[in-house]
C-alpha cells in the first residue's frame, strides 16, 4: 500500500451533516420526461436541493452508447434541462449541468476502467439487455456504461444517489470500484448509496392497466410533461374501465385501482373521496371519473409544459444555466481529481 494519509474515512458519513453530504444523479436525454419521472424523481430532487449539495446531470455521454446519431442530441439536452427546471430544479441551488462539459469525468472513467473486470461488466443486467436490443452495436462504451456512471458519481465524492430500482446494480458496481480504488491507492472516495425516498416513492401506473409509466413502452399509456391538453384528455379517456362493480365495497380490479391512484396524485382529496364512495356504492360512472381526472391532469401538467416550452426556446438562458452548472461541477471535479492523481502517484 502507498503511504498516503487517509483522505476520507467512510465511517465519517454516518455523522455527516446534510450540508456536507453530497447528492448526485443523472438522466439520459433519450426521451421525453413523463409523469413517472416527475413523481419518482424530479419532485424529490426539488426537496433534496433544499437540504443537500446537489449535482444533477444530463447524461449525454451515456446517450451515445445507444444513440450514436447526434443530430437531435442538442435539442434533447435542451429539452431535458428545460423540463427539469420547469419541475422546480433551481439552478441557483443545485448544480444542473451537462456531462460532456466536465472533462474530468472522462479522465476518471479511464482510471476506473483499469479497476473494472470484463467478467463483472459482461454480467451486468443492463448490458445484457442492451446488447440484445442492439446486436450490431455492442460497443465498449455499452460494456463500460457502469464505469462511466461510477465516475459521474464519485467525481463529486457523492454519497447519495437518488435513483430507481433499475439502477441498483450500477450503484453496487460503483461501490466495488470505490473499494478497489481506496484499497489500492488510499481512501479518496466515500461509498455511494441509493437514496431511498421511502413513503415519498409513489407508484405512477400506466393508463393501460399494465405496469408503470415508462419512456419506452406504450406511448399512449404514458402521460408526458410535453403532452398537449388534447393529448392528455385523449389518453385519459382511453384508459381501460368496465361496467362498474356489482357488489358494494368490492375490491378494485388493477386497471381501476390505477385510475384511482393517478387521481390521488393530481386531484383534490374530496374529489377522490367522492369517487371512492361512488365505487363502494356501485353507482360510479367511469366516464365522469375519467373526465374529472383528465381535467385535473391538464391543470397539473399544462403549467409545467408551458414553463418548459418557454425555457426550451430561450437558448441564451439555457446556455447560461449550463455554464453555471458546469462551473460548480468543474470546481468539485478538479478538487477530486487533484486528490486522485496524488493518491495514484500521477503527480510527477
Ligand atoms: N444510468 C442512469 C439511467 O439510465 C443515468 C445516469 C448516468 C446516472 N449517470 C448517472 C444516474 C449518475 C445516477 C448517477 O437512468
Short mmCIF file of C-alpha atoms and ligand atoms in Angstrom, two decimals:
data_model
loop_
_atom_site.label_atom_id
_atom_site.label_comp_id
_atom_site.label_asym_id
_atom_site.label_seq_id
_atom_site.Cartn_x
_atom_site.Cartn_y
_atom_site.Cartn_z
CA UNK A 1 0.00 0.00 0.00
CA UNK A 2 1.25 3.50 -0.70
CA UNK A 3 1.85 5.61 2.36
CA UNK A 4 -0.76 8.25 1.61
CA UNK A 5 -2.70 9.57 4.52
CA UNK A 6 -6.34 8.69 4.83
CA UNK A 7 -8.13 11.40 2.92
CA UNK A 8 -11.59 10.11 3.56
CA UNK A 9 -12.84 7.78 6.24
CA UNK A 10 -16.13 6.13 5.29
CA UNK A 11 -17.30 5.85 8.89
CA UNK A 12 -17.49 9.62 8.89
CA UNK A 13 -20.50 9.60 6.57
CA UNK A 14 -22.82 8.48 9.35
CA UNK A 15 -22.22 11.64 11.32
CA UNK A 16 -22.07 13.83 8.30
CA UNK A 17 -24.28 16.90 8.32
CA UNK A 18 -26.69 17.31 5.47
CA UNK A 19 -24.92 20.37 4.11
CA UNK A 20 -21.78 18.30 3.74
CA UNK A 21 -23.49 15.26 2.30
CA UNK A 22 -23.47 15.27 -1.47
CA UNK A 23 -26.27 14.10 -3.71
CA UNK A 24 -25.69 13.22 -7.36
CA UNK A 25 -27.97 11.93 -10.07
CA UNK A 26 -28.19 11.80 -13.82
CA UNK A 27 -30.79 11.43 -16.50
CA UNK A 28 -30.19 10.39 -20.10
CA UNK A 29 -31.51 12.78 -22.77
CA UNK A 30 -33.11 9.98 -24.74
CA UNK A 31 -36.82 10.53 -24.31
CA UNK A 32 -39.50 12.82 -23.03
CA UNK A 33 -39.99 13.15 -19.28
CA UNK A 34 -43.27 11.69 -18.09
CA UNK A 35 -45.43 11.69 -15.02
CA UNK A 36 -43.50 8.72 -13.60
CA UNK A 37 -40.24 10.69 -13.80
CA UNK A 38 -41.96 13.62 -12.12
CA UNK A 39 -43.31 11.74 -9.10
CA UNK A 40 -40.47 9.21 -8.96
CA UNK A 41 -37.56 11.61 -9.35
CA UNK A 42 -37.97 15.32 -10.12
CA UNK A 43 -40.36 16.07 -7.28
CA UNK A 44 -37.93 14.52 -4.82
CA UNK A 45 -34.89 16.26 -6.34
CA UNK A 46 -36.69 19.53 -5.69
CA UNK A 47 -36.84 18.64 -1.98
CA UNK A 48 -33.26 17.38 -1.87
CA UNK A 49 -31.86 20.60 -3.32
CA UNK A 50 -33.13 22.42 -0.21
CA UNK A 51 -31.14 20.23 2.15
CA UNK A 52 -28.07 18.90 0.39
CA UNK A 53 -25.36 19.93 -2.01
CA UNK A 54 -26.83 18.55 -5.21
CA UNK A 55 -25.38 17.72 -8.61
CA UNK A 56 -27.98 16.94 -11.28
CA UNK A 57 -26.60 15.98 -14.65
CA UNK A 58 -27.85 15.36 -18.16
CA UNK A 59 -26.02 12.19 -19.21
CA UNK A 60 -25.32 13.00 -22.85
CA UNK A 61 -22.20 10.79 -22.99
CA UNK A 62 -24.19 7.82 -21.77
CA UNK A 63 -26.73 8.52 -24.51
CA UNK A 64 -24.01 7.92 -27.11
CA UNK A 65 -23.74 4.26 -26.08
CA UNK A 66 -27.21 3.62 -27.51
CA UNK A 67 -27.87 6.68 -29.70
CA UNK A 68 -24.70 7.33 -31.75
CA UNK A 69 -26.55 9.66 -34.11
CA UNK A 70 -26.11 13.13 -32.60
CA UNK A 71 -28.43 15.08 -34.91
CA UNK A 72 -31.03 15.54 -32.21
CA UNK A 73 -28.76 15.46 -29.19
CA UNK A 74 -28.58 19.20 -28.67
CA UNK A 75 -32.32 19.71 -28.77
CA UNK A 76 -32.83 16.70 -26.48
CA UNK A 77 -30.33 18.04 -23.95
CA UNK A 78 -32.06 21.41 -24.04
CA UNK A 79 -35.46 19.82 -23.58
CA UNK A 80 -34.43 17.70 -20.60
CA UNK A 81 -32.80 20.70 -18.94
CA UNK A 82 -35.87 22.85 -19.56
CA UNK A 83 -38.17 20.16 -18.19
CA UNK A 84 -36.03 19.77 -15.08
CA UNK A 85 -36.15 23.48 -14.39
CA UNK A 86 -39.89 23.60 -15.09
CA UNK A 87 -40.37 20.84 -12.50
CA UNK A 88 -38.70 23.02 -9.88
CA UNK A 89 -34.99 22.28 -10.00
CA UNK A 90 -33.37 25.59 -9.19
CA UNK A 91 -30.05 26.18 -10.97
CA UNK A 92 -29.11 28.58 -8.18
CA UNK A 93 -29.42 25.81 -5.62
CA UNK A 94 -28.38 22.62 -7.38
CA UNK A 95 -25.60 22.30 -9.94
CA UNK A 96 -27.54 21.47 -13.10
CA UNK A 97 -25.10 20.57 -15.86
CA UNK A 98 -24.28 18.57 -18.90
CA UNK A 99 -21.99 15.52 -18.55
CA UNK A 100 -19.80 16.26 -21.58
CA UNK A 101 -18.98 19.72 -20.23
CA UNK A 102 -16.96 18.16 -17.43
CA UNK A 103 -13.81 16.71 -19.00
CA UNK A 104 -12.61 15.36 -15.65
CA UNK A 105 -15.34 12.71 -15.90
CA UNK A 106 -13.59 11.16 -18.88
CA UNK A 107 -10.26 11.11 -17.08
CA UNK A 108 -11.69 9.43 -14.01
CA UNK A 109 -13.59 6.98 -16.23
CA UNK A 110 -10.26 5.98 -17.79
CA UNK A 111 -8.63 5.28 -14.42
CA UNK A 112 -11.66 3.37 -13.18
CA UNK A 113 -11.64 1.23 -16.31
CA UNK A 114 -8.38 -0.33 -15.06
CA UNK A 115 -10.24 -1.39 -11.91
CA UNK A 116 -13.27 -2.88 -13.68
CA UNK A 117 -13.18 -6.52 -14.75
CA UNK A 118 -14.53 -7.84 -18.03
CA UNK A 119 -16.46 -10.59 -16.25
CA UNK A 120 -18.43 -8.27 -13.98
CA UNK A 121 -19.16 -5.83 -16.82
CA UNK A 122 -20.42 -8.61 -19.08
CA UNK A 123 -22.84 -9.90 -16.50
CA UNK A 124 -24.46 -6.52 -15.79
CA UNK A 125 -28.19 -6.78 -16.45
CA UNK A 126 -28.46 -3.50 -18.38
CA UNK A 127 -25.53 -4.52 -20.59
CA UNK A 128 -27.12 -7.85 -21.42
CA UNK A 129 -30.46 -6.19 -22.17
CA UNK A 130 -28.96 -3.52 -24.39
CA UNK A 131 -26.67 -5.97 -26.18
CA UNK A 132 -29.77 -7.97 -27.04
CA UNK A 133 -31.52 -4.86 -28.33
CA UNK A 134 -28.62 -3.66 -30.48
CA UNK A 135 -26.68 -6.77 -31.58
CA UNK A 136 -24.89 -4.82 -34.31
CA UNK A 137 -23.53 -2.19 -31.94
CA UNK A 138 -22.23 -3.90 -28.80
CA UNK A 139 -19.60 -1.22 -28.31
CA UNK A 140 -17.10 -0.92 -25.45
CA UNK A 141 -18.96 2.15 -24.17
CA UNK A 142 -22.01 0.00 -23.63
CA UNK A 143 -19.91 -2.54 -21.74
CA UNK A 144 -18.32 0.11 -19.53
CA UNK A 145 -21.52 2.13 -19.03
CA UNK A 146 -21.48 1.42 -15.26
CA UNK A 147 -17.86 2.62 -15.06
CA UNK A 148 -18.81 5.98 -16.58
CA UNK A 149 -21.76 6.20 -14.22
CA UNK A 150 -19.48 5.50 -11.26
CA UNK A 151 -17.16 8.27 -12.49
CA UNK A 152 -20.10 10.71 -12.64
CA UNK A 153 -20.95 9.99 -9.04
CA UNK A 154 -17.61 9.72 -7.32
CA UNK A 155 -16.19 12.70 -9.22
CA UNK A 156 -18.09 14.75 -6.63
CA UNK A 157 -17.40 12.25 -3.84
CA UNK A 158 -21.18 11.93 -3.58
CA UNK A 159 -22.74 9.63 -1.00
CA UNK A 160 -26.39 9.74 -2.02
CA UNK A 161 -27.72 8.79 -5.41
CA UNK A 162 -31.49 9.15 -5.80
CA UNK A 163 -32.34 6.59 -8.48
CA UNK A 164 -34.87 3.89 -9.18
CA UNK A 165 -34.51 0.17 -8.53
CA UNK A 166 -33.21 -0.44 -12.06
CA UNK A 167 -30.00 1.41 -11.15
CA UNK A 168 -29.18 -0.53 -8.01
CA UNK A 169 -26.78 -2.89 -9.73
CA UNK A 170 -24.86 0.07 -11.18
CA UNK A 171 -24.53 1.53 -7.69
CA UNK A 172 -23.28 -1.74 -6.30
CA UNK A 173 -20.66 -1.77 -9.04
CA UNK A 174 -19.72 1.82 -8.21
CA UNK A 175 -19.15 0.74 -4.59
CA UNK A 176 -16.92 -2.08 -5.79
CA UNK A 177 -14.84 0.30 -7.91
CA UNK A 178 -14.58 2.70 -4.97
CA UNK A 179 -13.41 -0.02 -2.65
CA UNK A 180 -10.85 -1.27 -5.15
CA UNK A 181 -9.58 2.26 -5.70
CA UNK A 182 -9.41 3.08 -1.99
CA UNK A 183 -7.73 -0.21 -1.20
CA UNK A 184 -5.12 0.16 -3.91
CA UNK A 185 -4.37 3.88 -3.77
CA UNK A 186 -5.67 5.17 -0.43
CA UNK A 187 -9.03 6.43 0.72
CA UNK A 188 -10.27 9.10 -1.62
CA UNK A 189 -13.89 8.13 -2.21
CA UNK A 190 -16.89 7.50 0.03
CA UNK A 191 -19.16 4.63 -0.99
CA UNK A 192 -22.17 5.92 -2.91
CA UNK A 193 -25.56 4.63 -1.83
CA UNK A 194 -29.06 4.69 -3.29
CA UNK A 195 -31.08 7.44 -1.68
CA UNK A 196 -34.35 5.93 -0.66
CA UNK A 197 -37.41 8.14 -0.59
CA UNK A 198 -39.40 5.69 1.49
CA UNK A 199 -43.00 6.85 1.67
CA UNK A 200 -42.39 9.56 -0.89
CA UNK A 201 -41.87 6.95 -3.56
CA UNK A 202 -45.24 6.62 -5.22
CA UNK A 203 -46.25 4.31 -7.97
CA UNK A 204 -47.33 6.01 -11.18
CA UNK A 205 -49.26 3.36 -13.11
CA UNK A 206 -49.59 3.41 -16.88
CA UNK A 207 -53.00 4.08 -18.41
CA UNK A 208 -53.39 0.64 -19.98
CA UNK A 209 -53.53 -1.21 -16.70
CA UNK A 210 -50.11 -2.84 -17.09
CA UNK A 211 -47.05 -1.78 -15.10
CA UNK A 212 -45.69 1.71 -14.60
CA UNK A 213 -45.45 4.68 -16.91
CA UNK A 214 -42.20 4.41 -18.83
CA UNK A 215 -40.22 6.15 -21.53
CA UNK A 216 -40.16 3.35 -23.99
CA UNK A 217 -43.30 1.29 -23.55
CA UNK A 218 -46.79 2.05 -24.84
CA UNK A 219 -46.66 5.78 -25.55
CA UNK A 220 -50.44 6.12 -25.42
CA UNK A 221 -50.47 4.80 -21.87
CA UNK A 222 -47.85 7.28 -20.66
CA UNK A 223 -48.52 10.94 -19.89
CA UNK A 224 -45.58 13.10 -20.94
CA UNK A 225 -44.88 16.51 -19.44
CA UNK A 226 -44.83 17.80 -23.03
CA UNK A 227 -48.28 16.39 -23.97
CA UNK A 228 -50.83 18.92 -25.26
CA UNK A 229 -54.10 19.35 -23.37
CA UNK A 230 -55.95 17.45 -26.11
CA UNK A 231 -53.46 14.61 -25.96
CA UNK A 232 -53.79 14.34 -22.16
CA UNK A 233 -57.59 14.20 -22.43
CA UNK A 234 -57.40 11.65 -25.23
CA UNK A 235 -55.04 9.36 -23.30
CA UNK A 236 -57.01 9.56 -20.04
CA UNK A 237 -60.35 8.94 -21.76
CA UNK A 238 -58.92 5.82 -23.43
CA UNK A 239 -57.94 4.22 -20.10
CA UNK A 240 -59.49 0.81 -19.64
CA UNK A 241 -62.59 0.54 -17.44
CA UNK A 242 -65.59 -1.81 -17.22
CA UNK A 243 -69.26 -1.56 -16.43
CA UNK A 244 -68.61 -0.97 -12.74
CA UNK A 245 -68.83 -3.06 -9.57
CA UNK A 246 -71.96 -5.08 -8.84
CA UNK A 247 -71.30 -5.74 -5.13
CA UNK A 248 -70.86 -2.91 -2.60
CA UNK A 249 -67.32 -2.43 -1.28
CA UNK A 250 -65.72 -4.75 -3.84
CA UNK A 251 -62.02 -4.99 -4.43
CA UNK A 252 -61.00 -2.84 -7.38
CA UNK A 253 -59.55 -4.54 -10.44
CA UNK A 254 -55.97 -3.38 -11.14
CA UNK A 255 -56.88 -1.12 -14.05
CA UNK A 256 -59.50 0.69 -11.93
CA UNK A 257 -57.17 0.97 -8.94
CA UNK A 258 -54.66 2.58 -11.34
CA UNK A 259 -57.14 5.30 -12.29
CA UNK A 260 -57.74 6.00 -8.62
CA UNK A 261 -54.02 6.06 -8.00
CA UNK A 262 -53.50 8.66 -10.74
CA UNK A 263 -56.36 10.67 -9.32
CA UNK A 264 -54.75 10.62 -5.86
CA UNK A 265 -51.66 12.23 -7.39
CA UNK A 266 -53.34 15.18 -9.10
CA UNK A 267 -56.91 15.63 -7.82
CA UNK A 268 -58.12 17.09 -4.55
CA UNK A 269 -58.89 14.81 -1.61
CA UNK A 270 -62.66 15.40 -1.79
CA UNK A 271 -62.76 14.54 -5.48
CA UNK A 272 -61.01 11.24 -4.75
CA UNK A 273 -63.35 10.60 -1.83
CA UNK A 274 -66.39 11.29 -3.99
CA UNK A 275 -65.39 8.60 -6.50
CA UNK A 276 -64.31 6.15 -3.78
CA UNK A 277 -67.76 6.46 -2.30
CA UNK A 278 -69.45 6.08 -5.69
CA UNK A 279 -67.39 2.95 -6.32
CA UNK A 280 -68.25 1.44 -2.95
CA UNK A 281 -71.94 2.19 -3.51
CA UNK A 282 -71.88 0.74 -7.03
CA UNK A 283 -73.05 3.93 -8.71
CA UNK A 284 -69.74 5.05 -10.15
CA UNK A 285 -69.70 6.39 -13.72
CA UNK A 286 -66.24 5.84 -15.09
CA UNK A 287 -66.85 8.26 -17.95
CA UNK A 288 -67.36 11.06 -15.41
CA UNK A 289 -64.42 9.92 -13.35
CA UNK A 290 -62.10 9.98 -16.35
CA UNK A 291 -63.41 13.39 -17.42
CA UNK A 292 -62.58 14.71 -13.95
CA UNK A 293 -59.16 13.05 -13.98
CA UNK A 294 -58.43 14.46 -17.44
CA UNK A 295 -59.35 17.95 -16.27
CA UNK A 296 -57.17 17.72 -13.17
CA UNK A 297 -54.33 16.19 -15.15
CA UNK A 298 -54.44 19.07 -17.64
CA UNK A 299 -54.37 21.52 -14.72
CA UNK A 300 -51.34 19.74 -13.33
CA UNK A 301 -49.31 19.20 -16.49
CA UNK A 302 -50.06 22.29 -18.60
CA UNK A 303 -48.20 24.85 -16.41
CA UNK A 304 -45.13 22.58 -16.37
CA UNK A 305 -45.34 22.10 -20.15
CA UNK A 306 -45.70 25.82 -20.80
CA UNK A 307 -42.86 26.73 -18.50
CA UNK A 308 -40.62 24.09 -20.07
CA UNK A 309 -41.51 25.34 -23.53
CA UNK A 310 -40.59 28.93 -22.62
CA UNK A 311 -37.26 27.80 -21.22
CA UNK A 312 -36.53 25.37 -24.04
CA UNK A 313 -36.85 28.05 -26.67
CA UNK A 314 -34.66 30.50 -24.77
CA UNK A 315 -31.29 29.22 -25.87
CA UNK A 316 -29.36 32.09 -24.34
CA UNK A 317 -30.80 31.35 -20.91
CA UNK A 318 -30.14 27.63 -21.28
CA UNK A 319 -26.53 28.22 -22.28
CA UNK A 320 -26.05 30.43 -19.24
CA UNK A 321 -27.62 27.80 -16.95
CA UNK A 322 -25.43 25.04 -18.35
CA UNK A 323 -22.31 27.13 -17.91
CA UNK A 324 -23.24 28.00 -14.36
CA UNK A 325 -23.83 24.34 -13.52
CA UNK A 326 -20.65 23.26 -15.27
CA UNK A 327 -18.64 25.78 -13.27
CA UNK A 328 -19.89 24.35 -9.98
CA UNK A 329 -19.35 20.79 -11.19
CA UNK A 330 -15.85 21.54 -12.51
CA UNK A 331 -14.81 23.05 -9.21
CA UNK A 332 -15.82 19.92 -7.34
CA UNK A 333 -14.38 17.68 -10.09
CA UNK A 334 -11.00 19.35 -10.16
CA UNK A 335 -10.67 19.11 -6.36
CA UNK A 336 -11.38 15.39 -6.55
CA UNK A 337 -9.08 14.79 -9.50
CA UNK A 338 -6.26 16.51 -7.67
CA UNK A 339 -6.70 14.01 -4.83
CA UNK A 340 -6.99 11.14 -7.32
CA UNK A 341 -3.76 11.98 -9.14
CA UNK A 342 -1.94 12.43 -5.85
CA UNK A 343 -3.25 9.15 -4.49
CA UNK A 344 -2.38 7.29 -7.68
CA UNK A 345 1.10 8.78 -7.74
CA UNK A 346 0.40 10.57 -11.01
CA UNK A 347 1.94 13.73 -9.60
CA UNK A 348 5.28 14.00 -11.35
N1 LIG B 1 -27.81 5.27 -15.86
C1 LIG B 1 -28.77 6.25 -15.42
C2 LIG B 1 -30.15 5.90 -16.05
O1 LIG B 1 -30.19 5.27 -17.07
C3 LIG B 1 -28.39 7.64 -15.80
C4 LIG B 1 -27.13 8.10 -15.11
C5 LIG B 1 -25.96 8.42 -15.70
C6 LIG B 1 -26.97 8.29 -13.70
N2 LIG B 1 -25.05 8.80 -14.76
C7 LIG B 1 -25.63 8.75 -13.54
C8 LIG B 1 -27.80 8.14 -12.60
C9 LIG B 1 -25.12 9.02 -12.26
C10 LIG B 1 -27.29 8.41 -11.32
C11 LIG B 1 -25.95 8.84 -11.18
O2 LIG B 1 -31.15 6.31 -15.52
#
